[in-house]
Coordinates of C-alpha atoms in Angstrom, one line a residue:
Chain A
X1372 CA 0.0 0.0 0.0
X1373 CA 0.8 3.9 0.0
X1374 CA 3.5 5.0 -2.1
X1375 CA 4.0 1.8 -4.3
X1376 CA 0.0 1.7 -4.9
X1377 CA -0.8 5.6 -5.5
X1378 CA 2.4 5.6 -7.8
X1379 CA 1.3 2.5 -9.7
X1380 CA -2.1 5.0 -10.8
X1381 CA -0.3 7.8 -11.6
X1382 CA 1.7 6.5 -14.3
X1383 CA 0.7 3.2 -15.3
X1384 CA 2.6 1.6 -18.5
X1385 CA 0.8 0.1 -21.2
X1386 CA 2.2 -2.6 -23.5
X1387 CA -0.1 -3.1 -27.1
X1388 CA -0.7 -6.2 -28.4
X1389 CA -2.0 -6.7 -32.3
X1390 CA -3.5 -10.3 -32.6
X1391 CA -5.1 -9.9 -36.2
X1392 CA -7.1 -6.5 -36.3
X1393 CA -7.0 -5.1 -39.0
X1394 CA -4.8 -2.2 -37.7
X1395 CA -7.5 0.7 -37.3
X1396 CA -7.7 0.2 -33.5
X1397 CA -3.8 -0.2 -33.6
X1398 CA -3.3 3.3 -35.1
X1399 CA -5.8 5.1 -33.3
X1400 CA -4.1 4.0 -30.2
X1401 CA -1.0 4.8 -31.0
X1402 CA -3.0 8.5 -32.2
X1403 CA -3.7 8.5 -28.8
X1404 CA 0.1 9.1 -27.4
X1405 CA 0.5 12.0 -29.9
X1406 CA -0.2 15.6 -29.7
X1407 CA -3.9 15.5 -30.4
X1408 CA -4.9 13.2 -27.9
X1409 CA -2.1 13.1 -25.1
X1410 CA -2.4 10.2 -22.8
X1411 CA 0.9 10.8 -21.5
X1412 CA -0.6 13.8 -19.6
X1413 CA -2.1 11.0 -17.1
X1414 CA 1.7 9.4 -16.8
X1415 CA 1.1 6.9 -19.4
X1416 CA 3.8 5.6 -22.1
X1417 CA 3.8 2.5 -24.2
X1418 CA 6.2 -0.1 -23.4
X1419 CA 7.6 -2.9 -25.6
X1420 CA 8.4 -5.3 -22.6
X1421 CA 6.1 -7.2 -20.9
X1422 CA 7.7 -7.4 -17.7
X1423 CA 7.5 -3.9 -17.5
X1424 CA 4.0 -3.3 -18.0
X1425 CA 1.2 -2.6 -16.0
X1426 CA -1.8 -2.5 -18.7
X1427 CA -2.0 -4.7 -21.6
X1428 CA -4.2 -2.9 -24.9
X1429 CA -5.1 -5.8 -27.0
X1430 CA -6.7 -5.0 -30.2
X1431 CA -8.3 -7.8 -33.1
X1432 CA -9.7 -10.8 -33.0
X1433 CA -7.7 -14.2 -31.3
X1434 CA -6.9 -16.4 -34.2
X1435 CA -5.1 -20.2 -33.7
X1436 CA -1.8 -18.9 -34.5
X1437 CA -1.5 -15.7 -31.9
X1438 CA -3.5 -16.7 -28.6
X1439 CA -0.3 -18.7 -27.7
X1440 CA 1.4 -15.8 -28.1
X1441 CA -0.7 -13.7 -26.7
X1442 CA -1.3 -16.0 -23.4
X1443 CA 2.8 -16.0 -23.5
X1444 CA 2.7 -12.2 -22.9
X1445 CA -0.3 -12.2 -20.6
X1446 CA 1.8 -14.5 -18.1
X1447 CA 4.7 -12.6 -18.2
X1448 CA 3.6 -9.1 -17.0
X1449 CA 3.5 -8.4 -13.2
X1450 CA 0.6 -8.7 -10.7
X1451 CA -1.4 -6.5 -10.5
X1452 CA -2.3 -6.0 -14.4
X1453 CA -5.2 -4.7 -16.6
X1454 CA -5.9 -5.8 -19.6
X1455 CA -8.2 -3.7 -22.4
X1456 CA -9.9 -4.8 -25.3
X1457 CA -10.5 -2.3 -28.1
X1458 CA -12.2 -3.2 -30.9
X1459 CA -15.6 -4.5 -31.8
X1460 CA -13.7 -7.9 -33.2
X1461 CA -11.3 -7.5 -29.8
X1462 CA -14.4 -8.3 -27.9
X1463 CA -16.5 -11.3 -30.1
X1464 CA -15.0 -11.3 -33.3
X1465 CA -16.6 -8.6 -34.7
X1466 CA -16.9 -8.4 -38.6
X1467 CA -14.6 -11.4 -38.8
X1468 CA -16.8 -13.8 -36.4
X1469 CA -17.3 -16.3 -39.0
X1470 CA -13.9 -16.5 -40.5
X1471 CA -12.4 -19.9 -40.0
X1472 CA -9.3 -18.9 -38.2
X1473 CA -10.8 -16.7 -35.2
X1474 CA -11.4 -17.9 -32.5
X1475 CA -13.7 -15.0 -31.1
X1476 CA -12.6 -12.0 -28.4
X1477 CA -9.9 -11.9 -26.0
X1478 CA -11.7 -13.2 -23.3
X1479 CA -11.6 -16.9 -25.1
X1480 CA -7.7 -16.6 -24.4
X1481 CA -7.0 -14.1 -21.1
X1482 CA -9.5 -12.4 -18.9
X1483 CA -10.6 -8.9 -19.7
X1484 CA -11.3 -6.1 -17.2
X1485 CA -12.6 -3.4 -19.8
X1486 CA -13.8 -3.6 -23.1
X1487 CA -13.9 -0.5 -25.5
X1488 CA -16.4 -0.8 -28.2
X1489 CA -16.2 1.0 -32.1
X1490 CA -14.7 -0.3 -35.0
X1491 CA -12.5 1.8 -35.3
X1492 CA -12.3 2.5 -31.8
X1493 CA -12.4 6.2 -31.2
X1494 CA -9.3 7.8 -29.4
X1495 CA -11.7 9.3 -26.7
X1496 CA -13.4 6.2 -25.9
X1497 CA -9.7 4.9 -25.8
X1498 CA -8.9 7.1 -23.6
X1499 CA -12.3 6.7 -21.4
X1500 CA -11.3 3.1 -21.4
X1501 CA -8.0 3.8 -20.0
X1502 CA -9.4 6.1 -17.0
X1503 CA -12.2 3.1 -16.2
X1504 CA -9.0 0.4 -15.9
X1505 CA -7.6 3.0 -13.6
X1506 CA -10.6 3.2 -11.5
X1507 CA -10.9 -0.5 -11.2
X1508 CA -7.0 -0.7 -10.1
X1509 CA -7.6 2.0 -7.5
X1510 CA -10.7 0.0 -6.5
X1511 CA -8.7 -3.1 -6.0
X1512 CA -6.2 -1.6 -4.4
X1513 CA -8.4 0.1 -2.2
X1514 CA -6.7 3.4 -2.7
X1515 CA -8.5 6.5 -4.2
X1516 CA -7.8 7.9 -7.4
Chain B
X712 CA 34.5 -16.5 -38.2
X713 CA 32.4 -15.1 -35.2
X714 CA 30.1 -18.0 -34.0
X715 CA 26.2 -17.5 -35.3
X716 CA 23.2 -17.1 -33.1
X717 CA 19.5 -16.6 -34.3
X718 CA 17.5 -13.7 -32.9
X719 CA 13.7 -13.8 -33.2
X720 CA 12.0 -10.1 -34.0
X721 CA 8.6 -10.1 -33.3
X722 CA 6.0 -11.2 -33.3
X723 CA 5.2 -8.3 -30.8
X724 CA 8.1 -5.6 -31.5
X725 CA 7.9 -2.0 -30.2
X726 CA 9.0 -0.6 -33.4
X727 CA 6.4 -2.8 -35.3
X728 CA 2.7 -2.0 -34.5
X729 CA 1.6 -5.6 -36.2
X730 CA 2.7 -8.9 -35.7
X731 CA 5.6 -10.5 -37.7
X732 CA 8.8 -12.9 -36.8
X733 CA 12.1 -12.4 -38.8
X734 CA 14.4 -14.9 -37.9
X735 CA 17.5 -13.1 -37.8
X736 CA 21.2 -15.1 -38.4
X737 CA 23.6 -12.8 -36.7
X738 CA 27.5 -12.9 -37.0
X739 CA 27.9 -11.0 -33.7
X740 CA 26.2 -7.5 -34.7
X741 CA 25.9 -8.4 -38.8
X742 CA 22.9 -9.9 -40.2
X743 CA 23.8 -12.8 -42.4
X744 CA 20.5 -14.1 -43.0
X745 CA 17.1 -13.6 -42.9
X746 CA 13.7 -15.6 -42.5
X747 CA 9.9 -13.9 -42.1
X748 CA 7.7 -16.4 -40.8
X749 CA 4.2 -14.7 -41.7
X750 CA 0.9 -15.8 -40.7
X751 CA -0.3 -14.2 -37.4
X752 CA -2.5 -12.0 -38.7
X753 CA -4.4 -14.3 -40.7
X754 CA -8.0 -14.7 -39.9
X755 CA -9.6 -16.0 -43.3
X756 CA -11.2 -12.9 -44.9
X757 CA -11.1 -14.2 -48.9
X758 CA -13.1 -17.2 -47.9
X759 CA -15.5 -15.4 -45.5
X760 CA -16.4 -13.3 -48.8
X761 CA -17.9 -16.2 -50.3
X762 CA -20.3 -16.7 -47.5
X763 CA -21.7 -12.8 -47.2
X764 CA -23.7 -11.2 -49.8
X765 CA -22.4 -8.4 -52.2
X766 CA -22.9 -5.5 -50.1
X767 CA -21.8 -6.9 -47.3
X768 CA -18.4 -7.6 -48.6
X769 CA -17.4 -4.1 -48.8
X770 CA -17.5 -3.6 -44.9
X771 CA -14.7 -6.9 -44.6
X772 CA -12.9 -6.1 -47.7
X773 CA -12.5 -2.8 -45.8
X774 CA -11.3 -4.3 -42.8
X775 CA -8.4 -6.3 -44.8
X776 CA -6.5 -3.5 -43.6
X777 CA -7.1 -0.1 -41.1
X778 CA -5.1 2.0 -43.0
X779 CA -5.4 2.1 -46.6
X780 CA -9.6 0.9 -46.0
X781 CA -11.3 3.2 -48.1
X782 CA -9.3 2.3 -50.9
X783 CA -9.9 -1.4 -50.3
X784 CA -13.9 -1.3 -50.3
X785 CA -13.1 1.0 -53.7
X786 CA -11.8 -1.6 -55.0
X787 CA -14.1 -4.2 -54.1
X788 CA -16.8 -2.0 -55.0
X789 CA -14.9 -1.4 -58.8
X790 CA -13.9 -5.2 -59.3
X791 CA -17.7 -5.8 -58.3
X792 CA -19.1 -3.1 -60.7
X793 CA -17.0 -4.7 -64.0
X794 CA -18.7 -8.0 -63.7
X795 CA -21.9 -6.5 -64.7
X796 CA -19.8 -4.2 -65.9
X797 CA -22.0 -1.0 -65.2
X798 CA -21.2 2.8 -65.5
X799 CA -21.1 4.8 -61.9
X800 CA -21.4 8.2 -62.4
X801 CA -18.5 10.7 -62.7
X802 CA -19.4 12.5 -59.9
X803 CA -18.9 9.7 -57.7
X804 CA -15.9 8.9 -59.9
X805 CA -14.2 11.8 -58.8
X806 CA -15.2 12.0 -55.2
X807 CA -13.6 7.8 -54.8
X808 CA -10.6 9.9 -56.5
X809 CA -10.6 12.3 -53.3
X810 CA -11.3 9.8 -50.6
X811 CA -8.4 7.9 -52.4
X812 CA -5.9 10.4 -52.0
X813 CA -6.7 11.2 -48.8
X814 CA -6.3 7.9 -47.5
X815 CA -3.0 8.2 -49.4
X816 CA -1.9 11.2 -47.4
X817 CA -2.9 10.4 -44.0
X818 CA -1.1 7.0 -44.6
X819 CA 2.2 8.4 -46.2
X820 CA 2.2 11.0 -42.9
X821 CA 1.6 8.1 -40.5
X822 CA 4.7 6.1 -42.1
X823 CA 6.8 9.6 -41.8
X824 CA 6.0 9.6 -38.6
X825 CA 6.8 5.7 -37.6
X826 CA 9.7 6.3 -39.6
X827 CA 11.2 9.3 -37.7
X828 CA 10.4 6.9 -34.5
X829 CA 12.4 4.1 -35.9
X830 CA 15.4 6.5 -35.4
X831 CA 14.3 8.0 -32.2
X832 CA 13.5 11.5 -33.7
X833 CA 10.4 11.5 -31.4
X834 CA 9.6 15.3 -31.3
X835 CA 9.2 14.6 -35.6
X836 CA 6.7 11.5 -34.8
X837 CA 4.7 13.9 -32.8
X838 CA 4.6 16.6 -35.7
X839 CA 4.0 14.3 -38.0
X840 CA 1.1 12.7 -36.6
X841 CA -0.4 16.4 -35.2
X842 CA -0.4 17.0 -38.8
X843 CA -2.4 13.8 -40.1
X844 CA -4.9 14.3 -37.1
X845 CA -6.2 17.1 -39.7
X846 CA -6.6 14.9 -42.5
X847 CA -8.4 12.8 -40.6
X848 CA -11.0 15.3 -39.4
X849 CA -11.3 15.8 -43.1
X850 CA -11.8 12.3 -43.7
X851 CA -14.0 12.0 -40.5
X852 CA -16.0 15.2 -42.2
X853 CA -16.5 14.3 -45.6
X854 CA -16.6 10.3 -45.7
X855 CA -18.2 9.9 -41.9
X856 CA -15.3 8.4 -39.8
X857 CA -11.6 8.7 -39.3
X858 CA -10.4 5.6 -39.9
X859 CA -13.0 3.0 -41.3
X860 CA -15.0 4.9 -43.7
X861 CA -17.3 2.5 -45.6
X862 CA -17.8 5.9 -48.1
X863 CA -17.7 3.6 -51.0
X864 CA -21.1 1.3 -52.1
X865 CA -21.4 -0.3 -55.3
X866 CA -22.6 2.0 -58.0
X867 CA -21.3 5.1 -56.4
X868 CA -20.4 6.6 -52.8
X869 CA -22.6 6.8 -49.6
X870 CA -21.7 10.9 -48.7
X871 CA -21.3 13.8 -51.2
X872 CA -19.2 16.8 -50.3
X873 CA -21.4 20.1 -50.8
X874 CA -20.4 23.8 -51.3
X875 CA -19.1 24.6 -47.9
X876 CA -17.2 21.1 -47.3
X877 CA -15.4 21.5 -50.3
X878 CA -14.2 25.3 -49.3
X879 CA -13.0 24.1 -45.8
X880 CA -11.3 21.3 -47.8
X881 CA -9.4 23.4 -49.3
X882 CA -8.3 25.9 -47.1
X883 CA -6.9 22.6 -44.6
X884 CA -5.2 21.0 -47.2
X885 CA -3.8 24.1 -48.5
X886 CA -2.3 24.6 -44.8
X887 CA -1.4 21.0 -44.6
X888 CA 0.5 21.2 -47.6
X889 CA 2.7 24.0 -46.0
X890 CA 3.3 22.2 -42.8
X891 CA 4.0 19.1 -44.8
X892 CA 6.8 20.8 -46.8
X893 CA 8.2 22.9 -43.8
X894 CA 8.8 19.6 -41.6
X895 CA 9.9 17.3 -44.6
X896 CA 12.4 20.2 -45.4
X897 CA 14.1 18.6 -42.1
X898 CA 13.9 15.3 -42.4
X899 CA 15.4 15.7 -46.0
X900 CA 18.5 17.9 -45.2
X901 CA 19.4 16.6 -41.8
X902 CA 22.4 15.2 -40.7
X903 CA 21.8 12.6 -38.5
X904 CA 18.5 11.2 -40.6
X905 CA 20.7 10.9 -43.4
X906 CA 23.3 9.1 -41.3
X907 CA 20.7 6.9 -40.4
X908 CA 19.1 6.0 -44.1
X909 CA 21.6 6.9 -46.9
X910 CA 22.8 3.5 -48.2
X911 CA 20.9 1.3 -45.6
X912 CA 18.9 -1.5 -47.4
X913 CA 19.9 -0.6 -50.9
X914 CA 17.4 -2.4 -53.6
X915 CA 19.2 -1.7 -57.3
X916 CA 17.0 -1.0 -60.1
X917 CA 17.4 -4.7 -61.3
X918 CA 16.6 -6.4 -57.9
X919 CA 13.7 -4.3 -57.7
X920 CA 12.3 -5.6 -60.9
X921 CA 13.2 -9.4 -60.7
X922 CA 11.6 -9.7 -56.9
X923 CA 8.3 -8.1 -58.5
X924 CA 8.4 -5.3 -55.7
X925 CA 5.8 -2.7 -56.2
X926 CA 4.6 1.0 -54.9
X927 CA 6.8 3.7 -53.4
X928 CA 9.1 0.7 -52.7
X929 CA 9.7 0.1 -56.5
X930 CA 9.5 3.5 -57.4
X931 CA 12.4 4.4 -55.1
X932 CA 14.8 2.2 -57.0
X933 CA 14.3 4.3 -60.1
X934 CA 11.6 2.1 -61.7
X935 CA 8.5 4.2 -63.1
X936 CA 5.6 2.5 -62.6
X937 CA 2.5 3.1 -60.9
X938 CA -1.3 1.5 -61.6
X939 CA -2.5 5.4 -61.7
X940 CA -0.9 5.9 -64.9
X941 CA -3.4 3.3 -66.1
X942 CA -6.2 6.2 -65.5
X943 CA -9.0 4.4 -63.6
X944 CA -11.2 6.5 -61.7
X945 CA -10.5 10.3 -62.6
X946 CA -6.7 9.6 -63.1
X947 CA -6.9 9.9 -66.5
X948 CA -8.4 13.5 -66.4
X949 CA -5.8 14.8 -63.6
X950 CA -2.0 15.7 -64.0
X951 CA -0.4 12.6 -62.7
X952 CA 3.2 12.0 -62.6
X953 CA 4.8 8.9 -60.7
X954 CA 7.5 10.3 -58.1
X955 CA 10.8 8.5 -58.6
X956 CA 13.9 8.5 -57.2
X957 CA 17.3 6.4 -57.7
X958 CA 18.9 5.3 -54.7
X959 CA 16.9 2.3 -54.2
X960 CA 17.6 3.2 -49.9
X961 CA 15.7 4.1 -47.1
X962 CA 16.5 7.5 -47.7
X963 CA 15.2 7.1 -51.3
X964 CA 12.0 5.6 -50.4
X965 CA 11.3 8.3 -47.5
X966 CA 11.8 11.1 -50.6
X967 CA 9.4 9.5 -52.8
X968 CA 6.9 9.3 -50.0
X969 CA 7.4 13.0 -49.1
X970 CA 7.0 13.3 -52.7
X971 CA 3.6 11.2 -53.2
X972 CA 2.3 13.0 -49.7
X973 CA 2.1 16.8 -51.6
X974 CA 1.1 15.3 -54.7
X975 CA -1.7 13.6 -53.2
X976 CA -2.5 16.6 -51.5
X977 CA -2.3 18.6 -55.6
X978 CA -4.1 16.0 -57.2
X979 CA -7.1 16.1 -54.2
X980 CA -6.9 20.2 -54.7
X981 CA -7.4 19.4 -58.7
X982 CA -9.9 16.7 -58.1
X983 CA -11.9 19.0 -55.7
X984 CA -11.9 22.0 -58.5
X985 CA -13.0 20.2 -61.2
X986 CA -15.5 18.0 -60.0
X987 CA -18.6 17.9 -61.8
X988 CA -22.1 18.3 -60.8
X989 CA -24.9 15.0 -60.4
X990 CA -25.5 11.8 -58.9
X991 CA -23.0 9.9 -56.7
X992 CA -24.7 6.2 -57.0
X993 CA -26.2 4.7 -60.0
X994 CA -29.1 2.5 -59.3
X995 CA -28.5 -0.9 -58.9
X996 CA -30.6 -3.9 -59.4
X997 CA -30.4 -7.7 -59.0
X998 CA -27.1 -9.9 -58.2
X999 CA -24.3 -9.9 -60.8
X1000 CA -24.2 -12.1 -63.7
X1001 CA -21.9 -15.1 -63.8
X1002 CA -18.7 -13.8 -64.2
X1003 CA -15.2 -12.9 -64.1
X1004 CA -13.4 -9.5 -63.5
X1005 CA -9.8 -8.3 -62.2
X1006 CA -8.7 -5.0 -61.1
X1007 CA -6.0 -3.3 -60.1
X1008 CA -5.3 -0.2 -57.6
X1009 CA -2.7 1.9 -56.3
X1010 CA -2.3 1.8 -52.4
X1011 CA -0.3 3.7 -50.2
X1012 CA 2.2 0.7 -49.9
X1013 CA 1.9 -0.3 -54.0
X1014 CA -0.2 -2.4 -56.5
X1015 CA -3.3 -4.4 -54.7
X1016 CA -5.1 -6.8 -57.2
X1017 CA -8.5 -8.0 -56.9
X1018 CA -9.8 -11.1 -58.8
X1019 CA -13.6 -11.4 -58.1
X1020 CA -15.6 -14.6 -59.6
X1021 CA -19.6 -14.4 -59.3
X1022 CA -22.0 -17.2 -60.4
X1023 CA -25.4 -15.4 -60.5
X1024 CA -26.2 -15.6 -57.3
X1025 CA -26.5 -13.4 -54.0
X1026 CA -22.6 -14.5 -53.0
X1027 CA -19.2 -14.2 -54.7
X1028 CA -17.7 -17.9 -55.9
X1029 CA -14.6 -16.5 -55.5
X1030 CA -12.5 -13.4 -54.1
X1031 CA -8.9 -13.3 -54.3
X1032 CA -6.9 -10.3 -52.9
X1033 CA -3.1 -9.6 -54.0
X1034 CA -1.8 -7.0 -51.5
X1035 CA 1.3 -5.2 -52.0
X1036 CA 3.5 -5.8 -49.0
X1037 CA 3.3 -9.4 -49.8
X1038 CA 5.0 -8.5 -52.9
X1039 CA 7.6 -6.6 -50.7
X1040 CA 8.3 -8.9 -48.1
X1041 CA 10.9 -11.2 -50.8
X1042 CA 13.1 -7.8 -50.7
X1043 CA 14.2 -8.1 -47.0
X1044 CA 15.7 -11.1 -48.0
X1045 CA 18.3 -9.0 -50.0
X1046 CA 18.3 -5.7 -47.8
X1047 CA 18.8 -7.1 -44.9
X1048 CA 22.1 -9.4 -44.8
X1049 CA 25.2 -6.9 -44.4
X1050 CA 23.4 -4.7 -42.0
X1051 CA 24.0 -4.4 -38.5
X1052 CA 21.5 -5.7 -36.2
X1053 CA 20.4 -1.7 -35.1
X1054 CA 19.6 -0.9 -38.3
X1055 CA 17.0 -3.7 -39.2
X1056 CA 14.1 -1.5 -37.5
X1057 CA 14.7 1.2 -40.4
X1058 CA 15.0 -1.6 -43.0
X1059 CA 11.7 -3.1 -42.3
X1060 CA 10.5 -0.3 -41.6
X1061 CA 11.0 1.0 -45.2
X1062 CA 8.8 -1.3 -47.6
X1063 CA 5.8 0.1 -45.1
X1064 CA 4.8 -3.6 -44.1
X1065 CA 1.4 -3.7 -43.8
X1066 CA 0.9 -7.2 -42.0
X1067 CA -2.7 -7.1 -41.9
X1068 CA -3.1 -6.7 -45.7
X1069 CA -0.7 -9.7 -46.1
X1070 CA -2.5 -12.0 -44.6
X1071 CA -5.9 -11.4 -44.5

């Protein structure tokens, strides 16, 4: 508790994670981090490593060949963690539910703590999603935001 | 000879938004070889086509890939019209011309930016992208959304752009244009960018031609050729040029895509003067008749090819999509051995991959 927890809210670290979307989600959250949008005003920066991540943004539908890797990375990243799915096809499969190598959302692989709908997810609801995970970790945490 | 390791790169890559794995052969910091293993992204789209109905297809054919969409349900939506074939009015002709282009431009700024990240020039990412956020509200104002527009419908387009959407138009693209040349002015002349590109991943002319590379990629190794100069959809009326250049490096291929961002921009500016008055969408009745078409379009990242295969019926027999970056992947087979291991981001990074696109 104290410092370790409030510190873990003020800057949390995102990693993002492509399954097979079909990269409109990916570059609106990556439009997110730049001028426009800002999310690094609430201490947030994308990270490449898992093991230094506290929120994982997973966008596009699980197919057969990435939900090994995308369990892989889900294991790997430190207690506690968030994970987001944006993305219509992020969260059933979306426009691709009957193509025959998705499996469906990210819940069929990892569990899920917010889900951002939109196809293209819009960088405000992005960003709304982001605030929510925060909410949730303060909640679990029991610490206010 | 220094022992060999393999390095995997990817499938999940900070400098890499999508997922791919090169298997990389190092000689301590040298690449010696080379292996993509693609296939991560693949969900199935061409054979979902067969099971939706015509109109339908456009939104998935859209969704191949986020960033060049529009001009992938425009294609659809051509490749779909010539199996009747049937006319779509030149109105709508021209405004497919405009969405085109603008797709082209925010794509071309998006790859400047990544570009300028691959080589840690953050502060020009930044500008770069606070730049394309304004063709986007121009995309998100004319066609209906900023990413994913669905503008196109067989027969014609969904949304017109009236009197007063055409004069903002203008005015932002005019001012985007500026900024675009002001900030490309840097990347162009200075120092360290150049120390980073000049002769990395050098493609000759030859090469270039016997891999069957295409787009920007191709054209930066001195080859002119483009599917534009083939004149489909208002091409033919406008002043089109292919940008070229002749080093056949990463430098060479970032020129030609400064070069193709303010031409897009001209030709959209051209396009939105002389557009002519009418319909946007022709009426259109009953399922296609049994039979074949092919077309072929200029992306952001080069040549897509559509085969479409109809059998009278409500659904497609057959959809098959060419996409251009799987006609670029071969080249990083000859870029990348000789470089060192820090400069395979910028490498890659140059034929624009487009993962999504590739494997559908």
């Amino acid at each position: 508790m104290g410092i370790i927890a409030t510190s873990r809210l003020k800057s949390p670290w995102i990693m993002h994670f492509d399954n097979s979307s079909c990269n409109g989600c990916d570059i609106e959250v990556l439009a997110c981090l730049t001028p426009l949008y800002d999310i690094e005003r609430f201490g947030i920066v994308n990270m490449g490593n898992p093991k230094h991540t506290d929120v994982l943004v997973v966008t596009g539908p699980v197919n057969r060949r990435t939900a090994r890797v995308l369990k892989n990375l889900y294991d790997q990243i430190a207690d506690p963690k968030m994970v987001i799915a944006v993305g219509t096809c992020s969260i059933s499969g979306g426009v691709f539910h009957n193509c025959y190598n998705v499996l469906g959302g990210v819940d069929k692989v990892i569990p899920v703590d917010v889900y951002i709908p939109g196809c293209a997810a819009r960088p405000e609801a992005i960003i709304d999603g982001v605030v929510m995970a925060l909410q949730k970790l303060a909640k679990l945490q029991g610490v206010a935001l | 000879m220094a022992p060999r390791t393999i390095t995997p790169f990817g499938p999940q890559h900070p400098v890499l938004p999508e997922p791919i794995q090169l298997k990389l052969t190092l000689e301590d910091e040298k690449v010696v070889d080379v292996m993509p293993a693609i296939g991560y992204g693949h969900r199935g789209i061409e054979k979902a086509c067969e099971l939706n109905e015509y109109p339908k297809n456009i939104y998935l054919c859209e969704r191949i890939c986020g960033i060049c969409s529009c001009i992938h349900g425009i294609t659809y939506c051509e490749v779909v019209e010539s199996l009747w074939p049937m006319d779509i009015p030149p109105r709508a002709k021209y405004l497919r011309t405009i969405f085109s282009e603008m797709s082209r431009t925010h794509s071309h700024l998006l790859w400047l930016g990544l570009l300028a990240d691959a080589f840690g020039f953050e502060s020009m990412f930044m500008q770069y992208w606070r730049i394309r956020e304004k063709v986007l509200d121009l995309l998100e104002l004319t066609a209906g959304h900023r990413v994913t527009q669905s503008v196109s419908i067989i027969g014609g387009v969904r949304r017109d752009i009236d009197a007063d959407m055409k004069k903002h138009c203008i005015e932002v693209l005019k001012d985007v244009r500026k900024e675009v040349e002001a900030l490309s002015n840097v990347l162009v002349n200075d120092y360290t960018v150049k120390a980073r590109t000049i002769g990395k991943g050098v493609l000759s002319y030859d090469q270039a031609i016997a891999l069957g590379c295409c787009g920007p990629h191709l054209r930066a190794s001195g080859v002119k050729e483009d599917c534009r100069m083939q004149g489909y959809l208002a091409y033919g009326d406008l002043s089109f040029e292919p940008v070229v250049a002749s080093g056949g490096d990463s430098y060479s291929r970032a020129a030609v895509r400064i070069g193709e961002t303010i031409q897009a921009i001209d030709l959209q500016l051209e396009a939105l003067g002389k557009m002519p008055e009418g319909e946007i969408a022709a009426k259109v009745k009953g399922n296609p008749p049994a039979n074949e078409a092919t077309m072929r379009v200029e992306q952001p990242r080069g040549e897509v090819f559509y085969y479409a295969k109809g059998n009278g019926t409500r659904n497609l027999e057959r959809l098959r999509v060419r996409t251009p970056t799987y006609a670029n992947i071969p080249s990083l087979l000859v870029m990348l051995p000789g470089c060192e291991m820090a400069d395979v981001p910028i490498i890659v990074l140059s034929i624009d991959p487009c993962i999504s696109c590739t494997e559908r």
